[in-house]
Short mmCIF file of C-alpha atoms in Angstrom, two decimals:
data_model
loop_
_atom_site.label_atom_id
_atom_site.label_comp_id
_atom_site.label_asym_id
_atom_site.label_seq_id
_atom_site.Cartn_x
_atom_site.Cartn_y
_atom_site.Cartn_z
CA MET O 14 196.63 108.17 171.86
CA GLU O 15 199.22 111.25 171.24
CA PRO O 16 199.46 114.07 173.98
CA VAL O 17 196.92 116.37 172.97
CA PHE O 18 197.40 120.08 174.72
CA ALA O 19 196.64 124.14 173.96
CA ASP O 20 198.84 126.21 175.64
CA PHE O 21 197.02 129.49 176.24
CA SER O 22 199.51 131.27 178.05
CA THR O 23 201.98 132.78 175.01
CA THR O 24 201.22 134.48 171.48
CA PRO O 25 200.93 132.30 169.35
CA ALA O 26 199.40 129.52 171.43
CA GLN O 27 201.33 125.92 171.77
CA LEU O 28 199.28 123.41 170.36
CA SER O 29 199.96 119.50 170.15
CA ASN O 30 197.77 117.42 167.70
CA ALA O 31 195.10 119.94 167.84
CA VAL O 32 194.00 122.23 165.65
CA VAL O 33 191.69 125.23 167.92
CA THR O 34 189.23 128.14 166.56
CA HIS O 35 187.47 130.18 169.41
CA HIS O 36 184.01 133.02 169.52
CA ARG O 37 183.64 136.03 171.27
CA CYS O 38 187.49 135.61 172.74
CA GLY O 39 189.88 137.95 173.59
CA ILE O 40 193.99 136.96 173.24
CA ALA O 41 195.58 138.54 176.13
CA PRO O 42 199.31 137.59 176.06
CA SER O 43 198.98 135.01 179.27
CA HIS O 44 195.38 133.19 178.33
CA LEU O 45 191.93 133.53 176.47
CA ALA O 46 189.54 135.52 177.75
CA LEU O 47 185.98 134.41 176.83
CA GLY O 48 183.36 136.77 177.53
CA ALA O 49 179.21 135.35 178.12
CA GLY O 50 178.47 133.37 175.08
CA GLY O 51 181.91 132.97 173.76
CA HIS O 52 183.50 129.59 173.59
CA ILE O 53 187.17 127.67 172.48
CA LYS O 54 186.66 124.27 169.77
CA VAL O 55 189.86 122.02 170.07
CA ASP O 56 189.80 119.75 167.25
CA PHE O 57 191.96 116.91 167.86
CA THR O 58 192.64 113.22 166.06
CA VAL O 59 192.35 109.92 167.95
CA ASP O 60 193.60 106.79 166.87
CA GLY O 61 192.60 103.32 167.34
CA TRP O 62 190.66 104.39 170.37
CA LYS O 63 189.01 101.80 172.08
CA GLU O 64 185.52 102.32 173.85
CA ASN O 65 185.87 100.85 176.93
CA GLU O 66 189.03 103.32 177.62
CA GLU O 67 188.70 106.38 179.68
CA ALA O 68 189.68 110.16 179.26
CA VAL O 69 190.33 112.79 181.37
CA VAL O 70 189.89 116.55 180.05
CA THR O 71 192.20 118.41 182.23
CA VAL O 72 191.06 122.42 181.92
CA THR O 73 193.33 125.08 182.96
CA VAL O 74 191.99 128.70 184.15
CA LEU O 75 193.22 132.21 186.03
CA GLY O 76 191.17 131.54 189.01
CA THR O 77 188.18 134.25 188.86
CA GLY O 78 184.99 132.65 189.80
CA ALA O 79 183.95 132.74 186.32
CA PRO O 80 181.07 129.59 185.22
CA MET O 81 182.46 127.27 182.86
CA ASP O 82 180.34 124.17 180.27
CA VAL O 83 182.44 121.63 178.79
CA LEU O 84 181.58 119.42 175.86
CA LEU O 85 183.49 116.57 174.23
CA ASN O 86 181.58 115.72 170.43
CA GLY O 87 178.45 117.06 171.95
CA LYS O 88 178.72 115.64 174.91
CA THR O 89 178.30 117.64 178.01
CA LEU O 90 180.65 116.61 180.88
CA ALA O 91 180.40 119.94 183.28
CA GLU O 92 177.61 122.55 183.09
CA ARG O 93 178.40 125.90 184.76
CA LEU O 94 180.90 124.46 186.45
CA ALA O 95 182.34 127.89 188.86
CA ILE O 96 185.77 127.50 189.18
CA PRO O 97 186.03 129.55 192.88
CA ALA O 98 187.56 133.01 192.95
CA ASP O 99 191.12 132.59 194.24
CA GLY O 100 190.76 135.65 196.72
CA GLY O 101 192.22 138.42 193.92
CA HIS O 102 195.08 136.20 193.20
CA SER O 103 195.35 134.93 189.17
CA ASP O 104 197.40 131.45 190.63
CA PRO O 105 196.77 128.72 187.51
CA ARG O 106 193.92 126.50 188.76
CA ASP O 107 193.15 122.70 186.99
CA THR O 108 189.61 121.31 186.66
CA VAL O 109 189.73 117.82 186.15
CA LEU O 110 187.44 115.88 184.23
CA SER O 111 186.64 112.10 183.34
CA ALA O 112 185.06 111.34 180.08
CA PRO O 113 183.99 107.97 179.22
CA GLY O 114 185.64 106.02 176.70
CA ASP O 115 182.29 106.04 174.41
CA LEU O 116 182.49 109.98 174.22
CA LEU O 117 185.45 109.48 172.12
CA ALA O 118 185.98 108.34 168.56
CA ALA O 119 188.71 106.83 166.74
CA GLY O 120 189.15 109.60 164.32
CA THR O 121 188.58 113.54 164.27
CA ASN O 122 186.90 114.74 167.85
CA ILE O 123 185.43 118.22 169.27
CA LEU O 124 186.83 119.22 172.47
CA GLU O 125 184.55 122.54 173.40
CA ILE O 126 184.45 125.09 176.27
CA ARG O 127 181.84 127.46 176.56
CA SER O 128 181.27 130.91 178.94
CA PRO O 129 177.79 130.97 179.33
CA GLU O 130 175.49 133.33 177.92
CA GLY O 131 174.59 135.53 181.06
CA SER O 132 177.69 135.56 182.53
CA ASP O 133 179.07 138.59 184.04
CA THR O 134 182.68 137.42 184.23
CA LEU O 135 185.83 136.36 182.04
CA LEU O 136 186.54 133.16 181.95
CA ARG O 137 190.32 132.94 181.24
CA LEU O 138 191.55 129.96 179.60
CA ARG O 139 195.38 129.50 180.67
CA ALA O 140 195.69 125.44 179.26
CA VAL O 141 193.67 122.10 178.03
CA THR O 142 194.87 118.61 177.46
CA VAL O 143 193.38 115.28 177.09
CA ALA O 144 194.90 112.45 177.41
CA PRO O 145 194.14 108.40 178.21
CA ALA O 146 193.27 107.79 182.25
CA HIS O 147 195.41 105.21 182.47
CA GLU O 148 198.55 108.10 180.85
CA GLN O 149 196.80 110.78 181.94
CA ASP O 150 200.17 113.04 183.08
CA GLN O 151 201.46 111.75 179.46
CA ALA O 152 199.99 115.60 177.28
CA ARG O 153 200.78 117.69 180.81
CA HIS O 154 204.83 116.47 180.91
CA ALA O 155 204.27 117.02 177.15
CA LEU O 156 203.13 120.81 177.88
CA ALA O 157 206.00 121.52 180.12
CA ALA O 158 208.33 119.88 178.52
CA ARG O 159 207.43 122.44 175.36
CA ALA O 160 207.34 125.16 177.58
CA ALA O 161 210.58 123.65 178.97
CA ASN O 162 212.02 124.29 175.44
CA ARG O 163 210.95 128.03 175.13
CA SER O 164 213.81 128.90 177.87
CA VAL O 165 214.81 131.80 176.83
CA VAL O 166 212.47 134.67 178.98
CA ALA O 167 212.39 138.39 178.61
CA PHE O 168 210.35 140.16 181.64
CA SER O 169 209.09 143.75 182.23
CA ALA O 170 210.57 144.95 185.33
CA GLU O 171 209.51 147.18 188.42
CA VAL O 172 210.96 148.37 191.10
CA ARG O 173 209.71 149.98 194.53
CA ALA O 174 211.79 151.42 197.44
CA PRO O 175 210.45 150.41 200.96
CA GLY O 176 207.95 152.49 202.29
CA THR O 177 205.99 153.71 199.39
CA THR O 178 202.92 152.52 197.35
CA ALA O 179 204.21 153.77 193.39
CA TRP O 180 206.47 150.94 191.38
CA GLN O 181 208.66 152.57 188.60
CA PRO O 182 209.67 151.69 185.19
CA ALA O 183 213.37 149.09 185.79
CA PRO O 184 215.43 147.50 182.63
CA ARG O 185 214.26 144.09 181.20
CA LEU O 186 215.69 141.42 182.49
CA LEU O 187 216.37 138.81 179.59
CA LEU O 188 216.90 135.53 181.45
CA HIS O 189 218.21 131.58 180.06
CA VAL O 190 219.88 128.97 182.03
CA ASP O 191 219.83 125.66 180.60
CA LEU O 192 222.39 122.69 181.99
CA GLY O 193 220.73 120.41 179.16
CA GLU O 194 217.99 119.10 181.09
CA SER O 195 215.49 120.84 179.92
CA ALA O 196 214.41 122.01 183.46
CA LEU O 197 212.84 125.81 184.21
CA PRO O 198 214.53 127.66 187.20
CA SER O 199 212.39 128.49 190.05
CA GLN O 200 214.99 130.55 192.13
CA LEU O 201 217.88 133.04 191.17
CA SER O 202 220.20 134.95 193.18
CA TRP O 203 223.63 137.24 191.00
CA ARG O 204 225.65 139.88 191.65
CA THR O 205 227.10 142.19 188.68
CA ALA O 206 230.56 143.58 188.50
CA ASP O 207 229.46 146.74 190.18
CA GLY O 208 228.87 144.99 193.56
CA SER O 209 225.08 145.18 192.38
CA GLU O 210 223.02 141.81 193.65
CA ALA O 211 219.25 140.80 192.89
CA ALA O 212 218.10 137.58 194.05
CA ILE O 213 213.80 136.02 192.58
CA GLY O 214 211.99 133.41 192.71
CA LEU O 215 209.72 133.22 189.43
CA ARG O 216 206.27 131.92 188.91
CA ALA O 217 205.66 128.18 188.11
CA ASP O 218 204.93 128.71 184.41
CA LEU O 219 207.25 131.53 184.56
CA THR O 220 204.41 134.18 183.96
CA GLY O 221 206.57 136.84 186.25
CA PHE O 222 208.72 137.00 189.29
CA LEU O 223 208.89 138.78 192.38
CA GLY O 224 212.29 139.55 194.56
CA HIS O 225 214.29 142.30 195.51
CA ARG O 226 217.63 143.69 194.39
CA ARG O 227 220.42 146.02 195.97
CA ALA O 228 222.00 148.62 193.81
CA ALA O 229 225.93 149.95 193.33
CA ASP O 230 224.92 152.44 196.06
CA GLY O 231 223.37 150.13 198.43
CA SER O 232 220.00 151.13 198.16
CA VAL O 233 217.24 148.53 198.42
CA THR O 234 214.52 148.12 196.09
CA GLU O 235 211.71 145.20 195.86
CA TYR O 236 211.59 144.21 192.25
CA ARG O 237 209.21 142.19 190.10
CA GLY O 238 208.94 141.39 186.72
CA SER O 239 205.68 140.40 184.14
CA LEU O 240 206.44 137.86 181.14
CA ALA O 241 207.40 140.28 177.91
CA GLU O 242 208.82 137.64 175.50
CA ARG O 243 208.89 133.79 175.62
CA TRP O 244 211.04 131.90 172.82
CA ALA O 245 212.90 128.54 171.80
CA TYR O 246 216.71 128.46 172.03
CA PRO O 247 218.39 130.57 170.59
CA GLU O 248 215.73 132.88 169.70
CA GLY O 249 215.84 136.18 171.53
CA THR O 250 219.81 135.66 172.69
CA ALA O 251 221.24 137.57 169.55
CA GLY O 252 223.48 140.07 170.95
CA ALA O 253 222.87 139.08 174.33
CA ARG O 254 225.35 138.55 176.76
CA LEU O 255 224.89 134.66 176.33
CA HIS O 256 227.78 132.33 177.83
CA ARG O 257 228.32 128.91 176.92
CA PHE O 258 230.07 126.17 178.71
CA SER O 259 231.72 123.19 178.71
CA THR O 260 231.84 122.02 181.77
CA GLU O 261 232.77 118.89 184.24
CA SER O 262 231.81 117.82 187.49
CA GLY O 263 233.90 116.93 190.26
CA HIS O 264 233.64 113.85 192.51
CA ASP O 265 235.94 112.38 194.59
CA ASN O 266 238.75 114.21 193.64
CA ALA O 267 238.33 113.40 189.92
CA TRP O 268 236.23 115.53 187.42
CA ALA O 269 234.46 113.84 184.02
CA PRO O 270 232.36 116.11 181.49
CA SER O 271 229.11 116.68 182.63
CA GLY O 272 227.56 118.46 179.26
CA GLU O 273 227.21 122.20 178.32
CA LEU O 274 225.69 125.06 180.34
CA ARG O 275 224.39 127.61 179.17
CA LEU O 276 224.06 130.66 181.04
CA LEU O 277 221.94 134.19 179.80
CA LEU O 278 221.35 136.63 182.79
CA ASP O 279 220.98 140.18 181.65
CA ASP O 280 218.83 142.91 183.94
CA GLY O 281 220.68 145.68 182.48
CA GLY O 282 223.03 146.09 184.14
CA ALA O 283 226.97 145.53 184.79
CA LEU O 284 228.51 142.24 183.48
CA LEU O 285 227.41 139.06 185.54
CA GLU O 286 229.51 138.39 187.77
CA ARG O 287 228.06 135.31 190.51
CA VAL O 288 224.75 133.38 189.74
CA SER O 289 222.65 130.62 192.07
CA TRP O 290 220.00 129.41 191.06
CA THR O 291 217.52 126.00 191.71
CA ASP O 292 215.38 124.52 188.58
CA ARG O 293 212.15 122.76 188.99
CA ARG O 294 213.68 119.73 189.23
CA GLY O 295 215.51 120.95 192.11
CA THR O 296 219.13 120.87 190.78
CA THR O 297 221.20 124.28 192.46
CA ALA O 298 223.86 125.24 191.12
CA SER O 299 226.21 128.32 192.35
CA ILE O 300 228.95 129.53 190.07
CA ALA O 301 231.70 131.88 189.86
CA LEU O 302 232.89 133.88 186.53
CA SER O 303 236.66 134.50 186.06
CA GLY O 304 238.13 136.59 183.88
CA VAL O 305 235.33 139.34 184.27
CA SER O 306 236.69 143.12 183.19
CA PRO O 307 235.63 144.55 187.23
CA VAL O 308 233.46 147.75 186.35
CA ALA O 309 235.98 149.56 188.67
CA ALA O 310 238.94 149.17 186.47
CA PRO O 311 237.94 149.75 182.73
CA ALA O 312 240.70 150.54 179.99
CA VAL O 313 242.02 153.65 180.42
CA ARG O 314 243.36 156.28 177.83
CA GLN O 315 247.13 155.58 177.97
CA PRO O 316 249.47 158.76 176.60
CA GLY O 317 249.57 158.70 172.82
CA GLY O 318 246.70 156.24 172.85
CA GLU O 319 243.69 155.74 170.35
CA LEU O 320 240.06 156.33 171.63
CA ARG O 321 237.97 154.51 169.34
CA ASP O 322 234.42 155.60 167.93
CA ILE O 323 231.61 153.69 169.50
CA THR O 324 228.65 155.51 168.57
CA ARG O 325 226.97 152.69 166.34
CA THR O 326 226.94 150.55 169.93
CA VAL O 327 224.18 152.80 170.62
CA GLU O 328 220.64 150.91 170.47
CA ASP O 329 218.19 153.41 171.27
CA VAL O 330 218.48 157.34 172.28
CA GLU O 331 215.46 159.42 173.91
CA ALA O 332 215.41 163.00 174.42
CA SER O 333 213.04 165.24 176.90
CA ASP O 334 211.78 166.98 174.24
CA GLU O 335 212.24 166.97 170.02
CA PHE O 336 210.84 169.11 167.06
CA ALA O 337 209.28 165.91 165.39
CA GLU O 338 207.07 168.14 163.01
CA TRP O 339 210.36 168.59 161.02
CA GLY O 340 212.34 165.96 161.99
CA GLU O 341 214.48 167.28 164.08
CA VAL O 342 214.41 164.38 166.22
CA ALA O 343 217.05 162.97 168.79
CA GLU O 344 218.12 159.76 166.48
CA ASN O 345 219.56 162.67 164.28
CA LEU O 346 221.95 162.48 166.93
CA LEU O 347 223.93 159.58 166.02
CA SER O 348 223.99 160.11 162.64
CA LYS O 349 227.17 161.42 160.38
CA SER O 350 224.33 164.06 158.49
CA HIS O 351 224.24 167.67 159.20
CA ASN O 352 220.81 166.89 160.41
CA LYS O 353 220.69 168.14 164.33
CA TRP O 354 218.53 167.53 166.86
CA LEU O 355 215.92 169.88 168.72
CA ALA O 356 214.24 170.44 172.10
CA HIS O 357 211.35 173.05 172.71
CA GLU O 358 213.38 174.08 176.07
CA ASP O 359 216.65 175.79 177.24
CA THR O 360 216.98 172.80 179.65
CA ALA O 361 217.14 169.15 177.97
CA GLU O 362 218.20 165.55 178.43
CA LEU O 363 219.24 162.72 176.60
CA THR O 364 219.79 159.28 177.38
CA PHE O 365 221.46 157.06 175.48
CA THR O 366 220.95 153.08 175.81
CA PHE O 367 224.18 150.58 174.35
CA ALA O 368 224.00 147.70 173.47
CA GLN O 369 226.33 146.55 175.95
CA PRO O 370 228.00 148.26 178.82
CA ALA O 371 230.67 150.47 177.52
CA ALA O 372 233.29 152.40 179.04
CA VAL O 373 233.37 155.73 177.70
CA ALA O 374 236.79 157.46 177.99
CA ALA O 375 235.26 160.88 176.20
CA TYR O 376 232.33 162.09 174.09
CA ARG O 377 232.32 165.15 171.40
CA LEU O 378 229.68 167.38 170.72
CA THR O 379 229.04 168.99 167.44
CA SER O 380 227.48 172.43 167.24
CA GLY O 381 223.89 173.03 165.27
CA ASN O 382 224.02 174.77 161.92
CA ASP O 383 222.44 178.13 163.38
CA CYS O 384 221.70 180.03 166.36
CA PRO O 385 224.03 180.24 168.04
CA ASP O 386 221.96 180.85 171.44
CA ARG O 387 220.43 177.38 170.74
CA ASP O 388 224.40 175.83 171.87
CA PRO O 389 224.28 174.10 175.29
CA GLN O 390 226.55 176.20 177.95
CA VAL O 391 226.01 173.73 180.87
CA TRP O 392 225.78 170.38 181.24
CA LYS O 393 226.57 166.97 183.04
CA LEU O 394 227.05 163.68 181.92
CA GLN O 395 225.86 160.96 184.10
CA GLY O 396 226.43 157.47 183.55
CA SER O 397 223.89 154.30 184.90
CA HIS O 398 223.18 150.42 185.41
CA ASP O 399 219.06 150.42 185.71
CA GLY O 400 218.24 154.04 184.17
CA SER O 401 217.35 154.70 188.01
CA HIS O 402 220.51 155.53 189.68
CA TRP O 403 223.17 157.86 187.80
CA THR O 404 226.56 158.73 188.62
CA THR O 405 228.06 162.02 187.70
CA LEU O 406 231.19 161.68 185.29
CA ASP O 407 231.85 164.53 183.67
CA THR O 408 230.83 168.93 184.52
CA ARG O 409 230.61 171.14 182.27
CA THR O 410 230.03 174.91 182.80
CA GLY O 411 230.53 177.87 180.32
CA GLU O 412 231.00 176.18 177.67
CA SER O 413 230.86 177.65 173.42
CA PHE O 414 231.27 176.74 170.36
CA ARG O 415 233.01 179.33 168.00
CA GLY O 416 231.02 177.95 164.56
CA ARG O 417 228.37 176.15 163.30
CA HIS O 418 229.09 172.36 163.05
CA GLU O 419 232.35 172.56 165.50
CA THR O 420 232.99 169.62 167.01
CA LYS O 421 234.62 169.47 170.82
CA GLU O 422 236.10 166.69 172.26
CA TYR O 423 235.63 166.21 176.71
CA GLN O 424 237.25 164.00 178.32
CA VAL O 425 235.62 161.12 181.07
CA ALA O 426 238.93 161.94 184.30
CA SER O 427 237.35 158.35 185.77
CA PRO O 428 235.70 156.42 182.97
CA ALA O 429 233.31 153.24 184.27
CA SER O 430 231.13 150.89 182.41
CA TYR O 431 227.59 152.14 182.36
CA ALA O 432 224.93 150.44 179.63
CA ARG O 433 222.72 153.96 179.55
CA TYR O 434 224.36 157.82 180.08
CA ARG O 435 222.50 160.60 180.00
CA LEU O 436 223.79 164.13 179.16
CA GLY O 437 221.74 166.64 181.25
CA ILE O 438 221.92 170.19 179.45
CA GLU O 439 220.97 172.90 182.30
CA GLY O 440 221.67 175.85 179.85
CA ASN O 441 222.09 177.37 177.13
CA ARG O 442 223.58 180.57 175.55
CA GLY O 443 220.07 182.21 175.90
CA SER O 444 217.65 180.76 174.03
CA ASP O 445 214.01 178.85 174.64
CA MET O 446 215.47 176.32 172.58
CA THR O 447 218.48 173.78 172.41
CA GLN O 448 219.87 171.82 169.59
CA LEU O 449 222.79 169.90 168.86
CA SER O 450 223.66 168.12 165.40
CA ARG O 451 225.78 165.09 166.75
CA ILE O 452 227.20 163.45 170.08
CA GLN O 453 229.25 160.70 169.91
CA PHE O 454 231.24 157.97 172.21
CA LEU O 455 234.66 156.99 172.48
CA ALA O 456 236.43 154.39 174.58
CA ALA O 457 239.81 153.26 175.12
CA ASP O 458 241.36 150.61 173.40
CA ALA O 459 241.24 147.41 176.74
CA PRO O 460 244.52 147.56 177.79
CA PHE O 461 247.34 144.18 177.64
CA PRO O 462 247.20 141.60 178.41
CA GLY O 463 243.97 141.18 180.60
CA PRO O 464 240.45 139.45 180.26
CA THR O 465 238.10 140.60 177.87
CA HIS O 466 233.95 141.10 178.57
CA GLY O 467 232.26 137.90 178.42
CA ALA O 468 235.35 135.74 177.61
CA ALA O 469 234.78 134.00 181.69
CA ASP O 470 234.96 130.55 182.71
CA PHE O 471 233.70 129.62 186.03
CA THR O 472 233.88 127.80 189.36
CA GLY O 473 231.22 126.60 192.07
CA TYR O 474 229.20 123.43 192.97
CA ARG O 475 226.30 121.78 191.63
CA THR O 476 223.61 119.46 194.12
CA THR O 477 220.53 117.55 192.76
CA LEU O 478 217.85 116.79 194.92
CA GLY O 479 218.21 114.85 197.74
CA GLY O 480 222.09 114.35 196.43
CA ASP O 481 225.36 115.30 198.08
CA PRO O 482 227.22 118.31 196.58
CA VAL O 483 229.74 118.53 193.63
CA GLY O 484 232.87 120.14 192.56
CA TYR O 485 231.22 121.83 189.01
CA ARG O 486 233.68 124.31 186.70
CA GLY O 487 232.99 125.29 183.45
CA THR O 488 235.57 126.68 180.64
CA THR O 489 233.90 128.90 177.78
CA VAL O 490 233.09 127.83 174.33
CA PRO O 491 234.41 130.67 172.10
CA GLY O 492 231.35 132.29 170.11
CA PRO O 493 229.85 133.53 167.84
CA TRP O 494 227.06 131.23 168.15
CA SER O 495 224.27 130.17 164.73
CA ALA O 496 221.40 131.78 166.01
CA THR O 497 219.34 129.65 163.82
CA PRO O 498 215.48 129.05 165.69
CA GLY O 499 214.46 125.50 165.72
CA GLN O 500 210.84 126.13 165.31
CA GLN O 501 208.60 128.02 163.11
CA GLU O 502 206.00 129.89 164.50
CA GLY O 503 201.82 129.23 163.22
CA GLN O 504 200.52 131.56 160.62
CA GLU O 505 197.08 133.58 161.19
CA ALA O 506 194.25 132.70 159.81
CA GLY O 507 191.56 135.91 158.52
CA ASP O 508 188.86 137.19 160.88
CA ALA O 509 185.68 135.68 159.75
CA LEU O 510 183.83 133.94 162.42
CA PRO O 511 184.82 130.98 164.09
CA LYS O 512 188.40 132.38 163.98
CA LEU O 513 191.42 129.84 163.65
CA LEU O 514 193.70 130.36 166.30
CA ALA O 515 197.53 131.24 165.59
CA GLY O 516 200.01 128.46 167.10
CA ASP O 517 203.32 126.96 167.01
CA LEU O 518 202.14 123.32 165.23
CA GLY O 519 206.14 123.04 165.07
CA GLU O 520 205.96 119.91 167.19
CA THR O 521 202.40 118.91 166.97
CA ALA O 522 202.95 116.40 163.97
CA ARG O 523 204.95 113.31 164.24
CA GLY O 524 205.30 111.50 161.62
CA LEU O 525 203.93 111.73 157.35
CA ASP O 526 200.21 110.81 158.28
CA GLU O 527 199.75 113.10 160.63
CA ALA O 528 201.15 116.01 159.19
CA ALA O 529 199.26 115.37 156.24
CA ARG O 530 196.23 115.41 157.99
CA LEU O 531 196.67 118.49 159.94
CA ILE O 532 197.72 120.36 157.30
CA GLY O 533 194.06 119.01 155.68
CA LYS O 534 192.04 120.85 158.72
CA LEU O 535 193.93 123.82 158.40
CA ALA O 536 193.41 124.32 154.93
CA VAL O 537 189.19 123.40 155.55
CA TYR O 538 189.56 126.29 157.94
CA LEU O 539 191.32 128.88 156.33
CA LYS O 540 189.57 128.24 152.57
CA ASN O 541 186.02 128.99 155.03
CA SER O 542 187.72 131.84 157.40
#
């Protein structure tokens, strides 16, 4: 019997040897929410089944005290089975049910999970598996292996200062750690080149994390995150700070090849300098990257040296206000056209997020097309790694433009590498509106010789569960690398009831016969939807 599982912790759902339909069911990012009278049906196939065999059905829910009915081929396995409330927590909880062999049949089978009529509590389903009793872990292992394949994870993050109650948004955390063992991380700690540090523990299903961080200025905050997106490598890594290393392990002063390490850990701040982690198999590693350009010593402009325009690497701009009705929005500031940005206020803020941290050595402002009294006169340019803590890089007062569409350049005395820059306009030349036509950011060419960002090797150690620590070192594999996804996402069905659940079927069929059978089932459901 092939493993049967349906994992609803991601969108689309991850399915193996299964087609799922649903009724009165909400699709949340980490589960299916069944209201009273709602149900799902898992349509799966069994080959060569014997009546004297026994199967095990495992239903994983987020503990809510909600009852459920479980039926296999129309026969009841559990009726109004109450899942005990978990004190307000939402940890996944397993319910294991025995299915007598005579309830299963060679060929098509239907497993149905219902939220009983009249239930006043949502039944939140996380996953369902079916496996022979003598191999009851088979489906769970297959599910875990599929989850491990989706090892590129993005979290929405928040921070909270000690003694306060309100959480504040923080840059997203993007991570991927793979030693070639298909084992997801359980704990991580890291330090970046500006001195910032963080440590987190990850939920077993990778739907969130909790930890702490210390910013470059020494301030300490609580740190937490919730799952935003998840991909199978190399999806999700395009344009990210991905490291790939050819590694070696040291035993008794002798080094031997130990596979490839892929490492991606981006918290929106400076470049990674050191990282330690423990994975689900108990392997622990700690590495220090060499060749990372320190933030405190960025490239500086040499006498007669050239500056290069890095404005095109800005991937987002936000304004405290903009005149959207006339199309005079902040995005116009990054264009070479004569369109402008206009704010309905005499003070304003513009925040620019770069694809990679950059050391701005100079910046240029271009005045608008009219109304000189709207020109900025007093402002500060600031830099930040996390969007919360800002360092002032340049301050200007009493500035003026002699004409319309005039461009003026301003030097930054001490450039440093930041992921975000903010232009805080504190006053203009008398109007109740503020405008600019264009902003450009410039950086000095990197000094030579010297290391380049991202071109880092590492040295460290690693320890397997119950083993002794051994030396661990890596050599950078030069990029760029292929970004061709390895799996395909499922297709959504129509809106008629019952609805076909969108799912990733990339690994659900292991042979031509299974593929033909599943395609046939999908065709029937799509035809009738």
